[in-house]
mmCIF file of C-alpha atoms in Angstrom:
data_model
loop_
_atom_site.group_PDB
_atom_site.id
_atom_site.type_symbol
_atom_site.label_atom_id
_atom_site.label_comp_id
_atom_site.label_asym_id
_atom_site.label_seq_id
_atom_site.Cartn_x
_atom_site.Cartn_y
_atom_site.Cartn_z
ATOM 1 C CA MET A 1 38.379 17.251 170.719
ATOM 2 C CA ASN A 2 35.525 15.111 172.867
ATOM 3 C CA LEU A 3 35.684 12.572 170.269
ATOM 4 C CA LEU A 4 39.403 11.796 170.515
ATOM 5 C CA LYS A 5 39.257 12.029 174.489
ATOM 6 C CA ASP A 6 36.486 9.326 174.299
ATOM 7 C CA VAL A 7 38.833 6.818 171.986
ATOM 8 C CA ILE A 8 42.080 7.610 174.161
ATOM 9 C CA LEU A 9 40.023 6.825 177.291
ATOM 10 C CA GLN A 10 38.819 3.561 175.688
ATOM 11 C CA LEU A 11 42.330 2.488 174.532
ATOM 12 C CA PHE A 12 43.628 3.091 178.098
ATOM 13 C CA PHE A 13 41.056 0.746 179.432
ATOM 14 C CA VAL A 14 42.233 -1.720 176.883
ATOM 15 C CA LEU A 15 45.637 -1.645 178.510
ATOM 16 C CA ILE A 16 44.766 -2.350 181.987
ATOM 17 C CA PRO A 17 45.720 -6.178 181.440
ATOM 18 C CA PHE A 18 48.963 -5.350 179.891
ATOM 19 C CA VAL A 19 49.917 -2.637 182.906
ATOM 20 C CA PHE A 20 48.594 -4.787 185.656
ATOM 21 C CA PHE A 21 50.956 -7.495 184.164
ATOM 22 C CA ASN A 22 54.063 -5.674 183.986
ATOM 23 C CA ILE A 23 53.323 -4.549 187.733
ATOM 24 C CA TYR A 24 52.331 -7.665 189.494
ATOM 25 C CA TYR A 25 54.222 -10.360 187.782
ATOM 26 C CA ARG A 26 57.620 -7.786 187.270
ATOM 27 C CA ASP A 27 59.458 -9.886 190.391
ATOM 28 C CA LYS A 28 57.837 -13.120 189.716
ATOM 29 C CA MET A 29 59.276 -16.209 188.583
ATOM 30 C CA ARG A 30 56.116 -17.385 186.864
ATOM 31 C CA ASN A 31 53.966 -16.173 184.100
ATOM 32 C CA TYR A 32 50.225 -15.353 184.235
ATOM 33 C CA SER A 33 47.261 -17.025 185.219
ATOM 34 C CA ARG A 34 43.506 -17.260 183.936
ATOM 35 C CA ALA A 35 42.557 -15.995 187.340
ATOM 36 C CA PHE A 36 44.825 -12.955 186.559
ATOM 37 C CA ILE A 37 43.093 -12.727 183.120
ATOM 38 C CA LEU A 38 39.715 -13.033 184.375
ATOM 39 C CA VAL A 39 40.233 -10.321 186.935
ATOM 40 C CA THR A 40 41.927 -7.614 184.782
ATOM 41 C CA SER A 41 39.649 -8.416 181.828
ATOM 42 C CA SER A 42 36.712 -7.818 184.143
ATOM 43 C CA ILE A 43 37.922 -4.435 185.461
ATOM 44 C CA SER A 44 38.924 -3.455 181.868
ATOM 45 C CA LEU A 45 35.347 -4.384 180.509
ATOM 46 C CA PHE A 46 33.292 -2.769 183.481
ATOM 47 C CA LEU A 47 35.587 0.640 182.843
ATOM 48 C CA GLY A 48 34.882 0.394 179.397
ATOM 49 C CA MET A 49 31.485 0.212 179.775
ATOM 50 C CA THR A 50 31.066 2.621 182.406
ATOM 51 C CA PHE A 51 32.854 5.334 180.528
ATOM 52 C CA ALA A 52 31.703 4.263 177.136
ATOM 53 C CA ALA A 53 31.470 6.796 174.167
ATOM 54 C CA SER A 54 28.087 7.723 173.007
ATOM 55 C CA VAL A 55 26.342 10.413 171.008
ATOM 56 C CA LYS A 56 23.021 9.409 172.118
ATOM 57 C CA GLU A 57 21.323 8.046 175.246
ATOM 58 C CA GLY A 58 20.989 4.331 175.608
ATOM 59 C CA VAL A 59 23.346 3.850 172.905
ATOM 60 C CA ILE A 60 26.839 3.484 173.854
ATOM 61 C CA PHE A 61 30.128 2.149 172.328
ATOM 62 C CA ASP A 62 32.954 0.518 173.910
ATOM 63 C CA VAL A 63 35.812 -1.914 173.771
ATOM 64 C CA ARG A 64 33.946 -5.227 175.298
ATOM 65 C CA TYR A 65 34.583 -7.069 171.642
ATOM 66 C CA VAL A 66 38.420 -6.544 172.439
ATOM 67 C CA ILE A 67 38.377 -7.493 175.988
ATOM 68 C CA MET A 68 36.080 -10.475 175.235
ATOM 69 C CA PHE A 69 38.594 -12.042 172.523
ATOM 70 C CA PHE A 70 41.385 -11.125 174.898
ATOM 71 C CA GLY A 71 39.846 -13.422 177.711
ATOM 72 C CA LEU A 72 39.100 -15.926 175.320
ATOM 73 C CA VAL A 73 42.508 -16.488 173.764
ATOM 74 C CA HIS A 74 44.427 -16.141 177.002
ATOM 75 C CA GLY A 75 42.206 -17.353 179.559
ATOM 76 C CA GLY A 76 40.244 -19.723 177.640
ATOM 77 C CA ILE A 77 36.720 -20.401 176.885
ATOM 78 C CA ARG A 78 35.298 -20.255 180.624
ATOM 79 C CA THR A 79 36.701 -17.006 181.042
ATOM 80 C CA GLY A 80 35.176 -16.051 177.746
ATOM 81 C CA LEU A 81 31.727 -17.005 178.895
ATOM 82 C CA ILE A 82 32.288 -15.346 182.335
ATOM 83 C CA LEU A 83 32.991 -11.893 180.668
ATOM 84 C CA LEU A 84 29.940 -12.062 178.234
ATOM 85 C CA GLY A 85 27.911 -13.001 180.980
ATOM 86 C CA GLU A 86 29.385 -9.767 182.916
ATOM 87 C CA PHE A 87 28.586 -7.900 179.855
ATOM 88 C CA ALA A 88 25.120 -9.273 179.701
ATOM 89 C CA VAL A 89 24.126 -8.193 183.228
ATOM 90 C CA TYR A 90 25.955 -4.691 183.098
ATOM 91 C CA ARG A 91 24.256 -3.819 179.839
ATOM 92 C CA LEU A 92 20.995 -4.502 181.110
ATOM 93 C CA TYR A 93 21.770 -2.470 184.401
ATOM 94 C CA LEU A 94 22.668 0.442 181.968
ATOM 95 C CA GLY A 95 19.437 0.134 179.908
ATOM 96 C CA GLY A 96 18.791 2.345 177.014
ATOM 97 C CA GLU A 97 17.208 1.719 173.612
ATOM 98 C CA GLY A 98 20.463 0.295 172.367
ATOM 99 C CA THR A 99 20.321 -2.657 174.880
ATOM 100 C CA LEU A 100 18.905 -5.068 172.980
ATOM 101 C CA VAL A 101 21.246 -4.385 169.711
ATOM 102 C CA ALA A 102 23.967 -4.556 172.346
ATOM 103 C CA LEU A 103 23.046 -7.936 173.495
ATOM 104 C CA ILE A 104 22.618 -9.414 170.022
ATOM 105 C CA ASN A 105 25.826 -7.876 168.766
ATOM 106 C CA SER A 106 28.157 -9.518 171.689
ATOM 107 C CA ILE A 107 26.540 -12.854 171.063
ATOM 108 C CA CYS A 108 27.141 -12.596 167.347
ATOM 109 C CA SER A 109 31.282 -11.179 168.072
ATOM 110 C CA PHE A 110 31.498 -14.129 170.780
ATOM 111 C CA SER A 111 30.609 -16.509 168.253
ATOM 112 C CA VAL A 112 33.201 -14.875 165.835
ATOM 113 C CA SER A 113 35.996 -14.922 168.529
ATOM 114 C CA LEU A 114 35.073 -18.641 169.367
ATOM 115 C CA LEU A 115 35.775 -19.359 165.883
ATOM 116 C CA MET A 116 38.817 -17.134 165.444
ATOM 117 C CA TYR A 117 40.571 -17.621 168.943
ATOM 118 C CA LYS A 118 42.310 -21.316 168.054
ATOM 119 C CA THR A 119 43.121 -20.043 164.519
ATOM 120 C CA TYR A 120 45.074 -17.191 166.382
ATOM 121 C CA LYS A 121 47.215 -19.696 168.468
ATOM 122 C CA LEU A 122 48.294 -21.517 165.144
ATOM 123 C CA THR A 123 48.940 -18.549 162.829
ATOM 124 C CA HIS A 124 52.347 -16.938 162.383
ATOM 125 C CA ARG A 125 50.954 -13.766 161.325
ATOM 126 C CA LYS A 126 49.301 -12.518 164.541
ATOM 127 C CA SER A 127 49.380 -8.930 164.033
ATOM 128 C CA LEU A 128 47.841 -8.873 160.512
ATOM 129 C CA PHE A 129 44.905 -11.388 162.162
ATOM 130 C CA VAL A 130 44.415 -9.313 165.417
ATOM 131 C CA LEU A 131 43.922 -6.573 162.623
ATOM 132 C CA MET A 132 41.207 -8.527 160.878
ATOM 133 C CA THR A 133 39.570 -9.775 163.561
ATOM 134 C CA GLY A 134 39.195 -6.184 164.698
ATOM 135 C CA PHE A 135 37.604 -5.170 161.645
ATOM 136 C CA ILE A 136 35.412 -7.935 161.400
ATOM 137 C CA PHE A 137 33.892 -6.802 164.919
ATOM 138 C CA SER A 138 33.852 -3.390 163.617
ATOM 139 C CA ILE A 139 31.696 -4.335 160.652
ATOM 140 C CA ASN A 140 29.376 -6.592 162.721
ATOM 141 C CA ALA A 141 28.856 -3.612 165.097
ATOM 142 C CA LEU A 142 28.033 -1.137 162.524
ATOM 143 C CA ALA A 143 25.895 -3.459 160.652
ATOM 144 C CA LEU A 144 23.621 -3.866 163.433
ATOM 145 C CA THR A 145 23.681 -0.416 164.412
ATOM 146 C CA TYR A 146 22.481 0.567 160.858
ATOM 147 C CA ALA A 147 19.835 -2.341 161.108
ATOM 148 C CA TYR A 148 18.249 -0.856 164.201
ATOM 149 C CA PHE A 149 18.820 2.741 163.883
ATOM 150 C CA PRO A 150 19.322 3.655 160.017
ATOM 151 C CA LEU A 151 18.516 7.380 160.691
ATOM 152 C CA TYR A 152 20.541 8.049 163.928
ATOM 153 C CA PHE A 153 23.483 6.141 162.214
ATOM 154 C CA VAL A 154 23.495 7.946 158.769
ATOM 155 C CA LYS A 155 23.027 11.594 160.677
ATOM 156 C CA ASN A 156 26.145 10.352 162.794
ATOM 157 C CA LEU A 157 28.251 8.174 160.217
ATOM 158 C CA THR A 158 31.256 9.895 160.605
ATOM 159 C CA TYR A 159 31.400 9.634 164.160
ATOM 160 C CA HIS A 160 30.452 5.818 164.116
ATOM 161 C CA LEU A 161 33.060 4.879 161.272
ATOM 162 C CA VAL A 162 35.929 6.361 163.216
ATOM 163 C CA VAL A 163 34.985 5.588 166.841
ATOM 164 C CA ILE A 164 33.954 1.710 166.210
ATOM 165 C CA THR A 165 36.693 1.075 163.768
ATOM 166 C CA THR A 166 39.787 2.513 165.928
ATOM 167 C CA GLN A 167 38.372 1.138 169.251
ATOM 168 C CA ASN A 168 37.893 -2.001 167.790
ATOM 169 C CA SER A 169 40.774 -2.272 165.393
ATOM 170 C CA LEU A 170 43.602 -0.201 167.293
ATOM 171 C CA GLY A 171 42.812 -1.441 170.338
ATOM 172 C CA ILE A 172 42.754 -5.044 169.673
ATOM 173 C CA TRP A 173 46.057 -4.790 167.959
ATOM 174 C CA ILE A 174 47.686 -3.155 170.652
ATOM 175 C CA LEU A 175 46.796 -5.013 173.938
ATOM 176 C CA MET A 176 47.430 -8.380 171.846
ATOM 177 C CA SER A 177 50.645 -7.247 170.423
ATOM 178 C CA LEU A 178 51.875 -6.029 173.762
ATOM 179 C CA PHE A 179 50.853 -8.655 176.125
ATOM 180 C CA SER A 180 52.158 -11.260 173.689
ATOM 181 C CA LYS A 181 55.166 -9.679 174.139
ATOM 182 C CA ALA A 182 55.276 -9.042 177.758
ATOM 183 C CA ILE A 183 54.631 -12.835 178.287
ATOM 184 C CA SER A 184 56.993 -14.118 175.527
ATOM 185 C CA ASP A 185 59.790 -12.139 177.351
ATOM 186 C CA LYS A 186 58.607 -13.150 181.002
ATOM 187 C CA GLU A 187 58.688 -16.952 179.349
ATOM 188 C CA LEU A 188 62.597 -16.135 178.330
ATOM 189 C CA PHE A 189 63.156 -14.835 181.354
ATOM 190 C CA ILE A 190 62.327 -17.674 183.370
ATOM 191 C CA ARG A 191 63.840 -19.890 181.080
ATOM 192 C CA HIS A 192 66.895 -18.418 181.106
ATOM 193 C CA ALA A 193 67.035 -17.935 185.109
ATOM 194 C CA GLN A 194 66.287 -21.527 185.328
ATOM 195 C CA ASN A 195 69.242 -22.418 183.159
ATOM 196 C CA GLU A 196 71.832 -20.299 184.850
ATOM 197 C CA LYS A 197 70.640 -21.511 188.311
ATOM 198 C CA ILE A 198 71.062 -24.971 186.873
ATOM 199 C CA GLU A 199 74.376 -23.965 185.470
ATOM 200 C CA THR A 200 75.917 -22.327 188.765
ATOM 201 C CA MET A 201 74.753 -25.544 190.705
ATOM 202 C CA SER A 202 76.439 -27.702 188.323
ATOM 203 C CA HIS A 203 79.666 -25.713 188.645
ATOM 204 C CA VAL A 204 79.388 -25.544 192.613
ATOM 205 C CA ALA A 205 78.660 -29.514 192.205
ATOM 206 C CA ALA A 206 81.673 -30.206 190.408
ATOM 207 C CA SER A 207 83.792 -28.323 192.892
ATOM 208 C CA LEU A 208 81.916 -29.899 196.082
ATOM 209 C CA ALA A 209 82.679 -33.524 194.410
ATOM 210 C CA HIS A 210 86.445 -32.515 194.303
ATOM 211 C CA GLU A 211 86.191 -31.119 197.713
ATOM 212 C CA VAL A 212 84.467 -34.172 199.232
ATOM 213 C CA ARG A 213 87.012 -36.641 197.856
ATOM 214 C CA ASN A 214 89.632 -35.090 200.551
ATOM 215 C CA PRO A 215 87.478 -36.277 203.523
ATOM 216 C CA LEU A 216 86.928 -39.332 202.222
ATOM 217 C CA THR A 217 90.156 -40.266 201.446
ATOM 218 C CA ALA A 218 91.236 -39.092 204.680
ATOM 219 C CA VAL A 219 88.566 -41.778 206.276
ATOM 220 C CA LYS A 220 89.935 -44.246 203.899
ATOM 221 C CA GLY A 221 93.476 -43.659 205.001
ATOM 222 C CA PHE A 222 92.549 -43.596 208.799
ATOM 223 C CA LEU A 223 90.226 -47.044 208.484
ATOM 224 C CA ARG A 224 93.316 -48.762 206.789
ATOM 225 C CA LEU A 225 95.650 -47.820 209.788
ATOM 226 C CA MET A 226 93.027 -49.087 212.063
ATOM 227 C CA GLN A 227 93.009 -52.345 210.158
ATOM 228 C CA GLU A 228 96.699 -52.510 210.481
ATOM 229 C CA ASN A 229 96.526 -52.313 214.055
ATOM 230 C CA PRO A 230 93.537 -53.255 215.903
ATOM 231 C CA THR A 231 95.138 -53.814 219.107
ATOM 232 C CA ASP A 232 96.342 -50.296 219.442
ATOM 233 C CA LEU A 233 92.827 -48.850 221.255
ATOM 234 C CA ALA A 234 94.026 -45.248 221.991
ATOM 235 C CA LYS A 235 94.940 -44.799 218.226
ATOM 236 C CA SER A 236 91.967 -46.178 216.841
ATOM 237 C CA GLN A 237 89.636 -44.146 218.974
ATOM 238 C CA GLN A 238 91.593 -41.257 217.785
ATOM 239 C CA TYR A 239 91.183 -42.151 214.013
ATOM 240 C CA MET A 240 87.582 -42.834 214.583
ATOM 241 C CA ASN A 241 87.195 -39.173 216.063
ATOM 242 C CA ILE A 242 88.837 -37.878 212.966
ATOM 243 C CA CYS A 243 86.758 -39.841 210.736
ATOM 244 C CA MET A 244 83.270 -38.828 212.436
ATOM 245 C CA ASP A 245 84.458 -35.267 212.168
ATOM 246 C CA GLU A 246 85.546 -35.663 208.545
ATOM 247 C CA ILE A 247 82.130 -37.333 207.797
ATOM 248 C CA GLN A 248 80.002 -34.687 209.616
ATOM 249 C CA ARG A 249 81.891 -31.813 207.567
ATOM 250 C CA THR A 250 80.917 -33.588 204.430
ATOM 251 C CA GLU A 251 77.247 -34.073 205.262
ATOM 252 C CA MET A 252 77.053 -30.719 206.290
ATOM 253 C CA ILE A 253 78.535 -29.238 203.206
ATOM 254 C CA LEU A 254 76.185 -31.407 200.973
ATOM 255 C CA SER A 255 73.112 -30.764 202.987
ATOM 256 C CA GLU A 256 73.691 -26.824 202.336
ATOM 257 C CA TYR A 257 74.285 -27.684 198.548
ATOM 258 C CA LEU A 258 70.603 -29.577 198.670
ATOM 259 C CA ALA A 259 69.013 -26.569 200.849
ATOM 260 C CA ILE A 260 70.165 -24.158 197.742
ATOM 261 C CA SER A 261 69.283 -26.478 195.110
ATOM 262 C CA LYS A 262 65.898 -27.067 196.244
ATOM 263 C CA PRO A 263 62.804 -24.710 194.628
ATOM 264 C CA LEU A 264 62.061 -21.418 195.806
ATOM 265 C CA THR A 265 58.780 -20.912 197.945
ATOM 266 C CA ILE A 266 56.862 -17.969 198.565
ATOM 267 C CA ARG A 267 57.433 -16.842 202.256
ATOM 268 C CA HIS A 268 59.274 -14.451 204.228
ATOM 269 C CA GLU A 269 61.003 -15.316 207.748
ATOM 270 C CA SER A 270 63.370 -14.040 210.033
ATOM 271 C CA VAL A 271 66.870 -14.840 208.238
ATOM 272 C CA ASP A 272 70.123 -14.557 210.434
ATOM 273 C CA VAL A 273 72.469 -13.233 207.983
ATOM 274 C CA VAL A 274 75.674 -14.350 209.783
ATOM 275 C CA GLU A 275 74.691 -18.009 210.308
ATOM 276 C CA LEU A 276 74.017 -17.897 206.624
ATOM 277 C CA LEU A 277 77.206 -16.677 205.482
ATOM 278 C CA LYS A 278 79.284 -18.903 207.738
ATOM 279 C CA VAL A 279 77.103 -21.933 205.830
ATOM 280 C CA MET A 280 77.938 -20.121 202.372
ATOM 281 C CA ARG A 281 81.634 -19.915 203.113
ATOM 282 C CA GLU A 282 81.481 -23.721 203.869
ATOM 283 C CA VAL A 283 79.783 -24.349 200.356
ATOM 284 C CA MET A 284 81.529 -22.204 198.238
ATOM 285 C CA SER A 285 84.909 -22.559 199.789
ATOM 286 C CA PRO A 286 85.286 -25.968 197.049
ATOM 287 C CA PHE A 287 84.573 -23.832 194.318
ATOM 288 C CA ALA A 288 87.188 -21.221 195.431
ATOM 289 C CA ILE A 289 89.988 -23.447 195.972
ATOM 290 C CA LEU A 290 89.126 -24.908 192.557
ATOM 291 C CA HIS A 291 90.025 -21.385 191.120
ATOM 292 C CA ASN A 292 92.994 -20.812 193.212
ATOM 293 C CA VAL A 293 90.986 -18.180 194.956
ATOM 294 C CA GLU A 294 90.729 -17.067 198.777
ATOM 295 C CA LEU A 295 87.636 -16.957 200.036
ATOM 296 C CA GLU A 296 87.246 -14.959 203.722
ATOM 297 C CA VAL A 297 84.337 -13.965 205.303
ATOM 298 C CA ARG A 298 84.229 -11.879 208.586
ATOM 299 C CA THR A 299 80.748 -11.531 210.567
ATOM 300 C CA PRO A 300 79.462 -9.611 213.616
ATOM 301 C CA GLU A 301 79.434 -11.796 216.792
ATOM 302 C CA LEU A 302 75.725 -10.994 217.298
ATOM 303 C CA SER A 303 73.019 -12.081 215.013
ATOM 304 C CA VAL A 304 72.074 -9.649 212.069
ATOM 305 C CA ASN A 305 68.867 -10.495 210.970
ATOM 306 C CA ILE A 306 66.603 -9.475 207.978
ATOM 307 C CA MET A 307 63.270 -10.507 206.522
ATOM 308 C CA ALA A 308 63.079 -12.471 203.654
ATOM 309 C CA ASN A 309 62.999 -16.011 202.019
ATOM 310 C CA PRO A 310 66.165 -17.866 203.080
ATOM 311 C CA ASP A 311 66.192 -19.798 199.872
ATOM 312 C CA GLU A 312 66.169 -16.697 197.796
ATOM 313 C CA ILE A 313 68.842 -15.046 199.904
ATOM 314 C CA LYS A 314 71.227 -17.988 199.621
ATOM 315 C CA GLN A 315 70.800 -17.894 195.596
ATOM 316 C CA VAL A 316 71.456 -14.423 195.628
ATOM 317 C CA LEU A 317 74.862 -15.023 197.372
ATOM 318 C CA VAL A 318 75.839 -17.724 195.404
ATOM 319 C CA ASN A 319 75.407 -15.779 192.492
ATOM 320 C CA PHE A 320 77.563 -12.650 193.917
ATOM 321 C CA ILE A 321 80.088 -15.079 195.418
ATOM 322 C CA LYS A 322 80.714 -17.140 192.287
ATOM 323 C CA ASN A 323 81.054 -14.128 190.165
ATOM 324 C CA ALA A 324 83.691 -12.754 192.366
ATOM 325 C CA ILE A 325 85.525 -16.041 192.327
ATOM 326 C CA GLU A 326 85.450 -16.300 188.504
ATOM 327 C CA ALA A 327 86.435 -12.724 188.112
ATOM 328 C CA CYS A 328 89.499 -13.792 190.324
ATOM 329 C CA ALA A 329 90.462 -17.206 188.619
ATOM 330 C CA ASN A 330 92.954 -15.539 186.229
ATOM 331 C CA VAL A 331 94.403 -13.092 188.849
ATOM 332 C CA ARG A 332 97.724 -13.929 190.825
ATOM 333 C CA LYS A 333 96.332 -14.397 194.497
ATOM 334 C CA GLY A 334 93.112 -13.970 193.829
ATOM 335 C CA ARG A 335 91.306 -13.029 196.831
ATOM 336 C CA VAL A 336 86.985 -12.505 197.733
ATOM 337 C CA HIS A 337 86.400 -10.682 201.105
ATOM 338 C CA LEU A 338 83.121 -10.608 202.351
ATOM 339 C CA ALA A 339 82.294 -8.401 205.359
ATOM 340 C CA LEU A 340 78.697 -7.953 207.016
ATOM 341 C CA SER A 341 77.761 -5.156 209.519
ATOM 342 C CA VAL A 342 74.910 -3.226 210.695
ATOM 343 C CA GLU A 343 74.780 0.842 210.109
ATOM 344 C CA GLU A 344 72.109 2.938 210.487
ATOM 345 C CA GLY A 345 69.404 0.518 210.887
ATOM 346 C CA LYS A 346 70.555 -1.160 207.627
ATOM 347 C CA ALA A 347 72.078 -4.656 207.362
ATOM 348 C CA VAL A 348 75.354 -3.818 205.040
ATOM 349 C CA LEU A 349 77.178 -6.605 202.838
ATOM 350 C CA VAL A 350 80.317 -5.818 201.490
ATOM 351 C CA ILE A 351 81.744 -8.293 198.593
ATOM 352 C CA LYS A 352 84.930 -7.241 197.460
ATOM 353 C CA ASP A 353 87.366 -8.986 195.054
ATOM 354 C CA ASN A 354 90.684 -8.182 193.370
ATOM 355 C CA GLY A 355 89.491 -9.481 189.920
ATOM 356 C CA VAL A 356 89.363 -8.462 186.570
ATOM 357 C CA GLY A 357 87.011 -5.408 187.474
ATOM 358 C CA MET A 358 84.354 -3.434 185.149
ATOM 359 C CA ASP A 359 84.533 0.015 183.217
ATOM 360 C CA GLU A 360 81.769 2.781 184.065
ATOM 361 C CA GLY A 361 79.601 1.451 181.015
ATOM 362 C CA GLN A 362 79.475 -2.208 182.337
ATOM 363 C CA ILE A 363 78.935 -0.984 185.681
ATOM 364 C CA LYS A 364 75.795 1.092 184.410
ATOM 365 C CA ARG A 365 74.226 -2.002 182.412
ATOM 366 C CA LEU A 366 74.751 -4.693 185.931
ATOM 367 C CA GLY A 367 71.370 -6.108 186.814
ATOM 368 C CA SER A 368 69.980 -5.564 183.139
ATOM 369 C CA ILE A 369 68.442 -8.316 181.602
ATOM 370 C CA TYR A 370 71.107 -10.523 178.960
ATOM 371 C CA PHE A 371 73.868 -8.493 179.932
ATOM 372 C CA SER A 372 77.029 -10.397 181.278
ATOM 373 C CA THR A 373 80.466 -9.539 181.495
ATOM 374 C CA LYS A 374 81.401 -13.233 180.717
ATOM 375 C CA SER A 375 81.711 -14.334 177.200
ATOM 376 C CA SER A 376 79.231 -17.366 178.314
ATOM 377 C CA GLY A 377 77.216 -15.733 180.481
ATOM 378 C CA THR A 378 73.534 -14.289 180.472
ATOM 379 C CA GLY A 379 73.466 -12.102 183.239
ATOM 380 C CA LEU A 380 70.432 -13.586 184.443
ATOM 381 C CA GLY A 381 72.008 -14.574 187.937
ATOM 382 C CA LEU A 382 72.484 -10.713 188.780
ATOM 383 C CA THR A 383 69.144 -9.494 187.083
ATOM 384 C CA TYR A 384 67.480 -12.218 189.461
ATOM 385 C CA SER A 385 69.682 -11.354 192.679
ATOM 386 C CA TYR A 386 68.977 -7.254 191.822
ATOM 387 C CA HIS A 387 64.969 -8.161 191.688
ATOM 388 C CA VAL A 388 65.168 -10.198 195.096
ATOM 389 C CA ILE A 389 67.187 -7.299 196.998
ATOM 390 C CA HIS A 390 64.819 -4.534 195.523
ATOM 391 C CA THR A 391 61.562 -6.216 196.357
ATOM 392 C CA LEU A 392 63.190 -6.654 200.047
ATOM 393 C CA GLY A 393 63.600 -2.789 199.809
ATOM 394 C CA GLY A 394 67.474 -3.317 199.858
ATOM 395 C CA THR A 395 69.863 -1.588 197.431
ATOM 396 C CA VAL A 396 72.903 -2.620 195.543
ATOM 397 C CA SER A 397 75.738 -0.251 194.806
ATOM 398 C CA VAL A 398 79.137 -0.719 192.860
ATOM 399 C CA ASN A 399 82.458 0.120 192.680
ATOM 400 C CA SER A 400 84.713 -1.052 190.221
ATOM 401 C CA LYS A 401 87.883 -0.473 188.080
ATOM 402 C CA PRO A 402 89.423 -2.549 185.242
ATOM 403 C CA ASN A 403 92.498 -4.795 186.616
ATOM 404 C CA VAL A 404 91.935 -3.314 190.001
ATOM 405 C CA GLY A 405 88.771 -5.181 191.389
ATOM 406 C CA THR A 406 85.159 -4.622 192.157
ATOM 407 C CA LYS A 407 82.995 -4.009 195.280
ATOM 408 C CA PHE A 408 79.248 -4.685 195.978
ATOM 409 C CA SER A 409 77.596 -2.972 198.861
ATOM 410 C CA ILE A 410 74.180 -5.020 199.333
ATOM 411 C CA THR A 411 72.180 -3.353 201.894
ATOM 412 C CA PHE A 412 68.543 -4.859 203.564
ATOM 413 C CA PRO A 413 66.435 -3.394 205.949
ATOM 414 C CA TYR A 414 67.520 -4.494 209.480
ATOM 415 C CA LEU A 415 65.162 -6.429 211.534
ATOM 416 C CA GLU A 416 65.274 -5.502 215.208
ATOM 417 C CA GLN A 417 65.444 -8.462 217.735
#
């Protein structure tokens, strides 16, 4: 039973980089860094050596080879060398008669890892390759242990065959497989999220181009009237004022579109949702008009502030409003209504439409990765939006009925002024 506990504990230490990755990078739009690999691998190596399996004082068996190979593959040679140095220093500190064998074994295993980690990146049968690598580490450790401690090795033969082989082979297979799957899923999520944003911006840009033509046409018409009657100064002044108003409105719409399109930065600041909704009404109105949908926004007279990244909140609003408008595109007298209020210390934003609606099954899957009610959608827009809202401590609730409409209620922690 103690043997099983030791093995399970070592396998748990092996999974530390994978667990930390899923916790730290869950809501981030980027993948792991070498610094992350170094830190998590160092923690895993330290804990594995501290609570290593042993049947003789000074002779310990842990997952050092697995962690060093993992650090080498995902962090590079520099990370691998740092982990090797960490092991050497800590092993000398722990001491015992197995110290020399451990150092020799680690140098041999690290040399093997250097030869194999580039091949690992090129091979298509990665699971089989890492299992083979784990067996090589195990054979190397068993051979050196037998060479230096033959009587001890034979006496505890079953222990060494089970512990060393299981920790190395199973440990390296679990860690490399799970971590590779996690980073590939993250890359796919980031790529789809970026494509979703580009697609959203292209749709909005098309509607903006359509809307911008209207004020430009008006400006062109009034300038022509001024050319025809250059002596009528009163009329010319009136026409010039109208032209300036139309140009300013066009400039504001384009500026806000560019503000939405620019890359996100990691920052939190006080955001006035009232002003933001007014901006979004101007930006998304052309898109709504293009789909024959009425867009209505109702806000309080006073400011409603939350602590957030303004660019992220803009993108969240674009995603929800765009989805609501598209849901009403084929509905007679389509209408999207946004209402903001403050209730019980929360900023509450209600987005309501009279579109196609959803059934219970679709509502339960909203926000899940790759689920979309649209035939051409990926669902990444709502997935991203849900992550942003939850990260800020907010919530999302949905009420919807097929062919009746949908109501999203989004809450954010209210920032007292």
